[in-house]
Amino acid sequence: MGSAYDESLTARFNRLSFWGRNSLRSAALAESLSGMVRDGTKKRPWLYPFFMTYLVCLTTPLPVPGGSTVLVALTGLYAAIPILPGSKALRSSFAAAVRPPVLVENYADFIRPSADRSRADSVRALALGWRVTCRGAADMWQSTRTAFAALRAI
């Protein structure tokens, strides 16, 4: 990938509306997080219950206002402290996932160009949400299979 290619993708990203840009970022972070859980379960299957509890609490509406927001903030705080195990991998995974050229390349099918160039491009949010849900479910299924296979091997 050349820099001109990255610049054209960045320009396309900048044509998106505020909500469109943030939808793509959120989708990338969610897929990155579920991928990290999948990979973490492969490396350390005994942590599977903690990974799943975290993801269930993150994705389910909690009765505490802002509960999921606190979990996301704690995840960001964990990634920001370099001495903690896995924080560097988490931080680099998140940073790579939200680069504008990577976002446009990964989610190009969900970007709907504006009919007239004066308006911002938009994101097909429902289709994007469905893809993130399916990818997350596939990652969780893979994590479950890995953890139970390790449990059977004991």
Coordinates of N, CA, C and O in Angstrom, one line a residue:
M1 N 0.8 -1.2 0.0 CA 0.0 0.0 0.0 C 0.9 1.2 0.0 O 1.7 1.4 0.9
G2 N 0.6 2.1 -1.0 CA 1.4 3.3 -1.0 C 0.7 4.4 -0.2 O -0.4 4.3 0.2
S3 N 1.5 5.5 -0.1 CA 0.9 6.6 0.7 C -0.2 7.3 0.0 O -1.1 7.8 0.6
A4 N -0.2 7.3 -1.3 CA -1.3 7.9 -2.1 C -2.6 7.2 -1.9 O -3.7 7.7 -1.8
Y5 N -2.4 5.8 -1.8 CA -3.6 5.0 -1.5 C -4.1 5.3 -0.1 O -5.4 5.4 0.0
D6 N -3.3 5.4 0.8 CA -3.7 5.7 2.2 C -4.3 7.1 2.3 O -5.3 7.3 3.0
E7 N -3.8 8.0 1.5 CA -4.4 9.4 1.5 C -5.8 9.4 0.9 O -6.7 10.1 1.4
S8 N -6.0 8.6 -0.1 CA -7.3 8.6 -0.7 C -8.3 7.9 0.2 O -9.5 8.3 0.3
L9 N -7.9 6.9 1.0 CA -8.7 6.2 2.0 C -9.0 7.2 3.1 O -10.1 7.2 3.6
T10 N -8.0 7.9 3.5 CA -8.2 8.9 4.6 C -9.2 10.0 4.2 O -10.0 10.4 4.9
A11 N -9.1 10.4 2.9 CA -10.0 11.4 2.4 C -11.4 10.9 2.4 O -12.4 11.6 2.7
R12 N -11.6 9.6 2.0 CA -12.9 9.0 2.0 C -13.4 8.9 3.4 O -14.6 9.2 3.7
F13 N -12.6 8.6 4.4 CA -13.0 8.5 5.8 C -13.4 9.9 6.3 O -14.4 10.1 7.0
N14 N -12.7 11.0 5.9 CA -13.0 12.3 6.3 C -14.3 12.8 5.7 O -14.9 13.8 6.2
R15 N -14.8 12.2 4.6 CA -16.1 12.6 4.0 C -17.2 12.1 4.8 O -18.4 12.4 4.6
L16 N -17.0 11.1 5.7 CA -18.0 10.5 6.5 C -18.6 11.5 7.5 O -17.8 12.4 7.9
S17 N -19.8 11.3 7.9 CA -20.4 12.2 8.9 C -19.7 11.8 10.3 O -19.0 10.8 10.4
F18 N -19.9 12.7 11.3 CA -19.3 12.4 12.6 C -19.7 11.1 13.1 O -18.9 10.3 13.6
W19 N -21.0 10.8 13.0 CA -21.6 9.5 13.5 C -21.1 8.3 12.7 O -20.8 7.2 13.2
G20 N -20.9 8.5 11.4 CA -20.3 7.5 10.5 C -18.9 7.1 10.9 O -18.5 5.9 11.0
R21 N -18.1 8.1 11.2 CA -16.7 7.9 11.6 C -16.6 7.1 12.9 O -15.9 6.1 13.1
N22 N -17.5 7.5 13.8 CA -17.5 6.9 15.1 C -18.1 5.5 15.1 O -17.7 4.6 15.9
S23 N -19.0 5.3 14.2 CA -19.6 3.9 14.0 C -18.5 3.0 13.5 O -18.4 1.8 14.0
L24 N -17.7 3.4 12.6 CA -16.6 2.6 12.1 C -15.6 2.3 13.1 O -15.1 1.2 13.3
R25 N -15.2 3.3 13.9 CA -14.3 3.1 15.0 C -14.8 2.2 16.1 O -14.1 1.3 16.5
S26 N -16.1 2.3 16.4 CA -16.7 1.4 17.4 C -16.7 0.0 16.9 O -16.4 -1.0 17.7
A27 N -17.0 -0.2 15.6 CA -17.0 -1.6 15.1 C -15.6 -2.2 15.1 O -15.5 -3.3 15.4
A28 N -14.7 -1.4 14.7 CA -13.3 -1.9 14.7 C -12.8 -2.2 16.1 O -12.2 -3.3 16.3
L29 N -13.1 -1.4 17.1 CA -12.7 -1.7 18.4 C -13.4 -3.0 19.0 O -12.8 -3.8 19.6
A30 N -14.7 -3.1 18.6 CA -15.4 -4.3 19.1 C -14.9 -5.6 18.5 O -14.7 -6.6 19.1
E31 N -14.6 -5.5 17.2 CA -14.0 -6.7 16.5 C -12.6 -7.0 17.0 O -12.2 -8.1 17.2
S32 N -11.8 -5.9 17.3 CA -10.5 -6.1 17.8 C -10.5 -6.7 19.2 O -9.7 -7.6 19.5
L33 N -11.5 -6.3 20.0 CA -11.6 -6.8 21.4 C -12.0 -8.3 21.4 O -11.5 -9.1 22.1
S34 N -13.0 -8.6 20.5 CA -13.4 -10.0 20.5 C -12.3 -10.9 19.9 O -12.1 -12.0 20.3
G35 N -11.5 -10.3 19.0 CA -10.4 -11.1 18.5 C -9.3 -11.3 19.5 O -8.7 -12.3 19.6
M36 N -9.1 -10.3 20.4 CA -8.1 -10.4 21.5 C -8.6 -11.5 22.4 O -7.8 -12.2 23.0
V37 N -9.9 -11.5 22.7 CA -10.4 -12.6 23.6 C -10.2 -13.9 23.0 O -9.8 -14.9 23.7
R38 N -10.5 -14.1 21.7 CA -10.3 -15.3 21.0 C -8.8 -15.8 21.1 O -8.5 -16.9 21.5
D39 N -7.9 -14.9 20.8 CA -6.5 -15.2 20.8 C -6.0 -15.4 22.2 O -5.2 -16.3 22.5
G40 N -6.5 -14.7 23.2 CA -6.2 -14.9 24.6 C -6.6 -16.2 25.1 O -5.9 -16.9 25.9
T41 N -7.8 -16.7 24.7 CA -8.3 -18.0 25.1 C -7.4 -19.1 24.5 O -7.2 -20.1 25.2
K42 N -6.9 -18.9 23.3 CA -6.0 -19.9 22.7 C -4.7 -20.0 23.5 O -4.2 -21.1 23.7
K43 N -4.2 -18.9 23.9 CA -3.0 -18.9 24.7 C -3.1 -19.4 26.1 O -2.3 -20.1 26.6
R44 N -4.2 -18.9 26.8 CA -4.5 -19.2 28.2 C -5.9 -19.6 28.4 O -6.8 -18.8 28.8
P45 N -6.3 -20.9 28.1 CA -7.7 -21.3 28.1 C -8.3 -21.2 29.6 O -9.5 -21.1 29.7
W46 N -7.5 -21.2 30.6 CA -8.0 -21.1 31.9 C -8.6 -19.8 32.3 O -9.3 -19.6 33.2
L47 N -8.3 -18.8 31.4 CA -8.8 -17.4 31.6 C -10.2 -17.2 30.9 O -10.8 -16.1 31.0
Y48 N -10.7 -18.3 30.3 CA -11.9 -18.2 29.5 C -13.1 -17.6 30.4 O -13.8 -16.8 29.9
P49 N -13.3 -18.1 31.6 CA -14.4 -17.6 32.4 C -14.4 -16.1 32.6 O -15.4 -15.4 32.6
F50 N -13.1 -15.6 32.8 CA -13.0 -14.1 33.0 C -13.2 -13.3 31.7 O -13.9 -12.3 31.7
F51 N -12.7 -13.9 30.6 CA -13.0 -13.2 29.3 C -14.5 -13.2 29.0 O -15.0 -12.1 28.6
M52 N -15.2 -14.3 29.2 CA -16.6 -14.3 28.9 C -17.4 -13.4 29.8 O -18.3 -12.8 29.4
T53 N -17.0 -13.4 31.1 CA -17.7 -12.5 32.0 C -17.6 -11.1 31.6 O -18.5 -10.3 31.6
Y54 N -16.4 -10.7 31.2 CA -16.1 -9.3 30.8 C -17.0 -9.0 29.5 O -17.6 -8.0 29.5
L55 N -17.0 -9.9 28.6 CA -17.7 -9.6 27.3 C -19.2 -9.6 27.6 O -19.9 -8.8 27.0
V56 N -19.7 -10.5 28.4 CA -21.2 -10.4 28.8 C -21.5 -9.1 29.4 O -22.5 -8.5 29.1
C57 N -20.7 -8.7 30.4 CA -21.0 -7.4 31.1 C -20.8 -6.2 30.1 O -21.5 -5.3 30.3
L58 N -19.9 -6.4 29.2 CA -19.8 -5.3 28.2 C -20.9 -5.1 27.2 O -21.3 -4.0 26.9
T59 N -21.5 -6.3 26.8 CA -22.5 -6.2 25.8 C -23.9 -6.2 26.3 O -24.8 -5.9 25.5
T60 N -24.1 -6.6 27.6 CA -25.5 -6.6 28.1 C -25.8 -5.3 28.8 O -24.9 -4.7 29.4
P61 N -26.9 -4.8 28.6 CA -27.3 -3.5 29.4 C -27.3 -3.8 30.9 O -28.1 -4.6 31.3
L62 N -26.4 -3.2 31.6 CA -26.4 -3.4 33.0 C -27.3 -2.4 33.7 O -27.6 -1.3 33.2
P63 N -27.9 -2.8 34.9 CA -28.8 -2.0 35.6 C -28.1 -0.7 36.2 O -28.8 0.2 36.6
V64 N -26.8 -0.7 36.2 CA -26.1 0.5 36.7 C -25.9 1.4 35.5 O -25.3 1.0 34.5
P65 N -26.3 2.7 35.7 CA -26.1 3.6 34.6 C -24.6 3.8 34.3 O -23.8 4.1 35.2
G66 N -24.2 3.7 33.0 CA -22.9 3.9 32.6 C -22.0 2.7 32.9 O -20.7 2.8 32.8
G67 N -22.5 1.5 33.3 CA -21.7 0.4 33.6 C -20.8 -0.1 32.5 O -19.6 -0.4 32.7
S68 N -21.4 -0.2 31.3 CA -20.5 -0.6 30.1 C -19.5 0.5 29.8 O -18.4 0.1 29.4
T69 N -19.8 1.7 30.0 CA -18.9 2.8 29.7 C -17.7 2.7 30.7 O -16.5 2.9 30.3
V70 N -18.0 2.3 31.9 CA -16.9 2.2 32.9 C -16.0 1.0 32.5 O -14.8 1.1 32.6
L71 N -16.6 -0.1 32.0 CA -15.7 -1.2 31.6 C -14.9 -0.8 30.4 O -13.7 -1.2 30.3
V72 N -15.4 -0.1 29.4 CA -14.6 0.4 28.3 C -13.5 1.3 28.8 O -12.3 1.2 28.3
A73 N -13.8 2.2 29.7 CA -12.8 3.1 30.2 C -11.7 2.3 31.0 O -10.5 2.6 30.8
L74 N -12.1 1.3 31.7 CA -11.1 0.5 32.4 C -10.2 -0.3 31.5 O -9.0 -0.5 31.7
T75 N -10.8 -0.7 30.4 CA -10.0 -1.4 29.3 C -9.0 -0.5 28.7 O -7.8 -0.8 28.5
G76 N -9.4 0.8 28.4 CA -8.5 1.8 27.9 C -7.4 2.1 28.9 O -6.2 2.3 28.6
L77 N -7.8 2.2 30.2 CA -6.8 2.4 31.3 C -5.8 1.3 31.4 O -4.6 1.5 31.5
Y78 N -6.3 0.0 31.3 CA -5.4 -1.1 31.3 C -4.4 -1.1 30.1 O -3.3 -1.4 30.3
A79 N -4.9 -0.7 29.0 CA -4.0 -0.7 27.8 C -3.0 0.4 27.9 O -1.9 0.4 27.3
A80 N -3.3 1.5 28.7 CA -2.4 2.6 28.8 C -1.3 2.4 29.8 O -0.3 3.1 29.8
I81 N -1.4 1.4 30.6 CA -0.3 1.1 31.6 C 0.6 0.1 31.1 O 0.2 -1.1 31.0
P82 N 1.8 0.5 30.6 CA 2.7 -0.5 29.9 C 3.2 -1.6 30.7 O 3.7 -2.6 30.1
I83 N 3.2 -1.6 32.0 CA 3.8 -2.6 32.8 C 2.9 -3.8 33.0 O 3.3 -4.9 33.4
L84 N 1.6 -3.7 32.7 CA 0.7 -4.8 32.8 C 0.8 -5.8 31.7 O 1.1 -5.4 30.6
P85 N 0.6 -7.0 32.0 CA 0.7 -8.1 30.9 C -0.4 -7.9 29.9 O -1.5 -7.8 30.2
G86 N 0.0 -7.9 28.7 CA -0.9 -7.9 27.6 C -1.3 -6.5 27.2 O -2.1 -6.3 26.2
S87 N -0.9 -5.5 27.9 CA -1.4 -4.1 27.6 C -0.8 -3.6 26.3 O -1.5 -2.9 25.6
K88 N 0.5 -3.9 26.1 CA 1.1 -3.5 24.8 C 0.4 -4.1 23.6 O 0.1 -3.4 22.6
A89 N 0.1 -5.3 23.7 CA -0.6 -6.0 22.6 C -2.0 -5.4 22.4 O -2.5 -5.2 21.3
L90 N -2.7 -5.1 23.5 CA -4.1 -4.5 23.4 C -4.0 -3.2 22.8 O -4.8 -2.8 21.9
R91 N -3.0 -2.4 23.3 CA -2.9 -1.0 22.8 C -2.5 -1.0 21.3 O -3.1 -0.2 20.5
S92 N -1.6 -1.8 20.8 CA -1.3 -1.9 19.4 C -2.4 -2.4 18.6 O -2.6 -1.9 17.4
S93 N -3.2 -3.3 19.1 CA -4.3 -3.9 18.4 C -5.4 -2.8 18.2 O -5.9 -2.6 17.1
F94 N -5.6 -2.0 19.2 CA -6.6 -0.9 19.1 C -6.1 0.2 18.2 O -6.9 0.7 17.4
A95 N -4.8 0.5 18.3 CA -4.3 1.6 17.5 C -4.3 1.2 16.0 O -4.6 2.0 15.1
A96 N -4.0 0.0 15.7 CA -4.0 -0.5 14.3 C -5.4 -0.6 13.7 O -5.7 -0.3 12.6
A97 N -6.4 -0.9 14.6 CA -7.8 -1.1 14.1 C -8.4 0.2 13.8 O -9.3 0.3 12.9
V98 N -8.1 1.4 14.4 CA -8.8 2.6 14.2 C -8.1 3.6 13.3 O -8.5 4.7 13.2
R99 N -7.1 3.2 12.6 CA -6.4 4.0 11.6 C -7.4 4.2 10.4 O -8.0 3.3 9.9
P100 N -7.6 5.5 10.0 CA -8.6 5.8 8.9 C -8.5 4.9 7.7 O -9.5 4.4 7.2
P101 N -7.3 4.7 7.1 CA -7.2 3.9 5.9 C -7.6 2.4 6.2 O -8.3 1.8 5.3
V102 N -7.3 1.9 7.4 CA -7.6 0.5 7.7 C -9.2 0.4 7.8 O -9.8 -0.5 7.4
L103 N -9.8 1.5 8.5 CA -11.2 1.4 8.7 C -11.9 1.4 7.3 O -12.9 0.7 7.1
V104 N -11.5 2.3 6.4 CA -12.2 2.4 5.1 C -12.0 1.1 4.3 O -12.9 0.7 3.7
E105 N -10.8 0.6 4.4 CA -10.5 -0.6 3.7 C -11.3 -1.8 4.2 O -11.9 -2.6 3.4
N106 N -11.4 -1.9 5.5 CA -12.1 -3.1 6.1 C -13.7 -2.9 6.0 O -14.3 -4.0 6.0
Y107 N -14.2 -1.7 6.0 CA -15.6 -1.5 6.1 C -16.1 -0.8 4.8 O -17.1 -0.1 4.9
A108 N -15.4 -0.9 3.7 CA -15.8 -0.2 2.5 C -17.2 -0.6 2.0 O -17.9 0.2 1.4
D109 N -17.6 -1.9 2.3 CA -18.9 -2.3 1.9 C -20.1 -1.6 2.6 O -21.2 -1.6 2.2
F110 N -19.8 -1.0 3.8 CA -20.8 -0.4 4.6 C -20.8 1.1 4.4 O -21.6 1.8 5.1
I111 N -20.0 1.7 3.6 CA -20.0 3.1 3.4 C -20.8 3.4 2.2 O -20.6 2.9 1.1
R112 N -21.8 4.3 2.4 CA -22.8 4.6 1.3 C -22.4 6.0 0.8 O -22.5 7.0 1.6
P113 N -22.0 6.2 -0.4 CA -21.6 7.6 -0.9 C -22.9 8.4 -0.9 O -24.0 8.0 -1.2
S114 N -22.6 9.7 -0.7 CA -23.7 10.7 -0.8 C -24.1 10.9 -2.3 O -23.2 10.9 -3.1
A115 N -25.4 11.2 -2.5 CA -25.8 11.4 -3.9 C -25.2 12.7 -4.4 O -24.8 12.8 -5.6
D116 N -25.2 13.7 -3.6 CA -24.6 15.0 -4.0 C -23.3 15.2 -3.1 O -23.3 14.9 -2.0
R117 N -22.3 15.7 -3.7 CA -21.0 15.8 -3.0 C -21.0 16.8 -1.9 O -20.0 16.9 -1.1
S118 N -22.0 17.6 -1.8 CA -22.0 18.6 -0.7 C -22.3 18.0 0.7 O -22.1 18.6 1.7
R119 N -22.9 16.8 0.7 CA -23.3 16.1 1.9 C -22.3 15.1 2.3 O -21.6 14.6 1.4
A120 N -22.2 14.7 3.5 CA -21.3 13.7 4.0 C -21.8 12.3 3.6 O -23.0 12.1 3.5
D121 N -20.8 11.4 3.4 CA -21.1 10.0 3.1 C -21.7 9.4 4.4 O -21.4 10.0 5.5
S122 N -22.4 8.3 4.3 CA -23.0 7.7 5.5 C -22.6 6.3 5.6 O -22.0 5.7 4.7
V123 N -22.8 5.7 6.7 CA -22.5 4.3 7.0 C -23.8 3.5 7.2 O -24.8 4.0 7.8
R124 N -23.9 2.4 6.6 CA -25.1 1.5 6.7 C -24.9 0.8 8.1 O -24.3 -0.2 8.3
A125 N -25.5 1.5 9.1 CA -25.2 1.1 10.5 C -25.8 -0.2 10.9 O -25.2 -1.0 11.6
L126 N -27.0 -0.6 10.3 CA -27.6 -1.8 10.7 C -26.8 -3.0 10.1 O -26.6 -4.0 10.8
A127 N -26.4 -2.9 8.9 CA -25.6 -3.9 8.3 C -24.2 -4.0 9.0 O -23.7 -5.2 9.2
L128 N -23.6 -2.9 9.4 CA -22.4 -2.9 10.1 C -22.5 -3.6 11.5 O -21.7 -4.4 11.9
G129 N -23.6 -3.2 12.2 CA -23.9 -3.8 13.5 C -24.1 -5.3 13.4 O -23.6 -6.1 14.2
W130 N -24.7 -5.8 12.3 CA -24.9 -7.2 12.1 C -23.6 -7.9 11.9 O -23.4 -9.0 12.4
R131 N -22.7 -7.3 11.1 CA -21.4 -7.9 10.8 C -20.6 -8.0 12.1 O -20.0 -9.1 12.4
V132 N -20.6 -7.0 12.9 CA -19.9 -7.0 14.2 C -20.4 -8.0 15.1 O -19.7 -8.8 15.8
T133 N -21.8 -8.2 15.1 CA -22.4 -9.2 16.0 C -22.0 -10.6 15.5 O -21.7 -11.4 16.4
C134 N -22.1 -10.8 14.2 CA -21.7 -12.2 13.7 C -20.2 -12.5 14.0 O -19.9 -13.6 14.3
R135 N -19.4 -11.5 13.7 CA -17.9 -11.7 14.0 C -17.7 -12.0 15.5 O -16.9 -12.9 15.8
G136 N -18.3 -11.2 16.3 CA -18.2 -11.4 17.8 C -18.7 -12.8 18.2 O -18.0 -13.4 19.0
A137 N -19.8 -13.2 17.7 CA -20.3 -14.5 18.0 C -19.4 -15.6 17.5 O -19.2 -16.6 18.2
A138 N -18.9 -15.4 16.3 CA -17.9 -16.4 15.8 C -16.7 -16.5 16.7 O -16.2 -17.6 17.0
D139 N -16.2 -15.4 17.1 CA -15.0 -15.4 18.0 C -15.3 -16.0 19.3 O -14.5 -16.7 19.9
M140 N -16.5 -15.7 19.9 CA -16.9 -16.3 21.2 C -17.1 -17.8 21.0 O -16.7 -18.6 21.9
W141 N -17.6 -18.2 19.9 CA -17.8 -19.7 19.7 C -16.4 -20.4 19.6 O -16.2 -21.4 20.2
Q142 N -15.5 -19.7 18.9 CA -14.2 -20.3 18.8 C -13.5 -20.3 20.2 O -12.8 -21.3 20.5
S143 N -13.7 -19.3 21.0 CA -13.1 -19.3 22.3 C -13.7 -20.4 23.2 O -13.0 -21.1 23.9
T144 N -15.0 -20.6 23.1 CA -15.7 -21.6 23.8 C -15.1 -23.0 23.4 O -14.9 -23.8 24.3
R145 N -15.0 -23.2 22.1 CA -14.5 -24.5 21.7 C -13.1 -24.8 22.2 O -12.8 -25.9 22.6
T146 N -12.3 -23.7 22.1 CA -10.9 -23.9 22.6 C -10.8 -24.2 24.1 O -10.1 -25.0 24.5
A147 N -11.6 -23.4 24.8 CA -11.6 -23.6 26.3 C -12.1 -25.0 26.7 O -11.5 -25.7 27.5
F148 N -13.2 -25.5 26.0 CA -13.7 -26.8 26.4 C -12.8 -27.9 25.9 O -12.7 -29.0 26.5
A149 N -12.1 -27.7 24.8 CA -11.1 -28.7 24.3 C -10.0 -28.8 25.3 O -9.5 -29.9 25.6
A150 N -9.5 -27.7 25.9 CA -8.5 -27.7 26.9 C -8.9 -28.3 28.2 O -8.2 -29.0 28.8
L151 N -10.2 -28.1 28.5 CA -10.8 -28.7 29.7 C -10.9 -30.2 29.6 O -10.6 -31.0 30.5
R152 N -11.3 -30.7 28.4 CA -11.3 -32.1 28.1 C -10.0 -32.8 28.2 O -9.8 -33.9 28.5
A153 N -8.9 -32.0 27.8 CA -7.6 -32.6 27.7 C -7.0 -32.8 29.1 O -6.0 -33.5 29.3
I154 N -7.6 -32.2 30.1 CA -7.0 -32.3 31.5 C -7.3 -33.7 32.0 O -8.2 -34.3 31.9

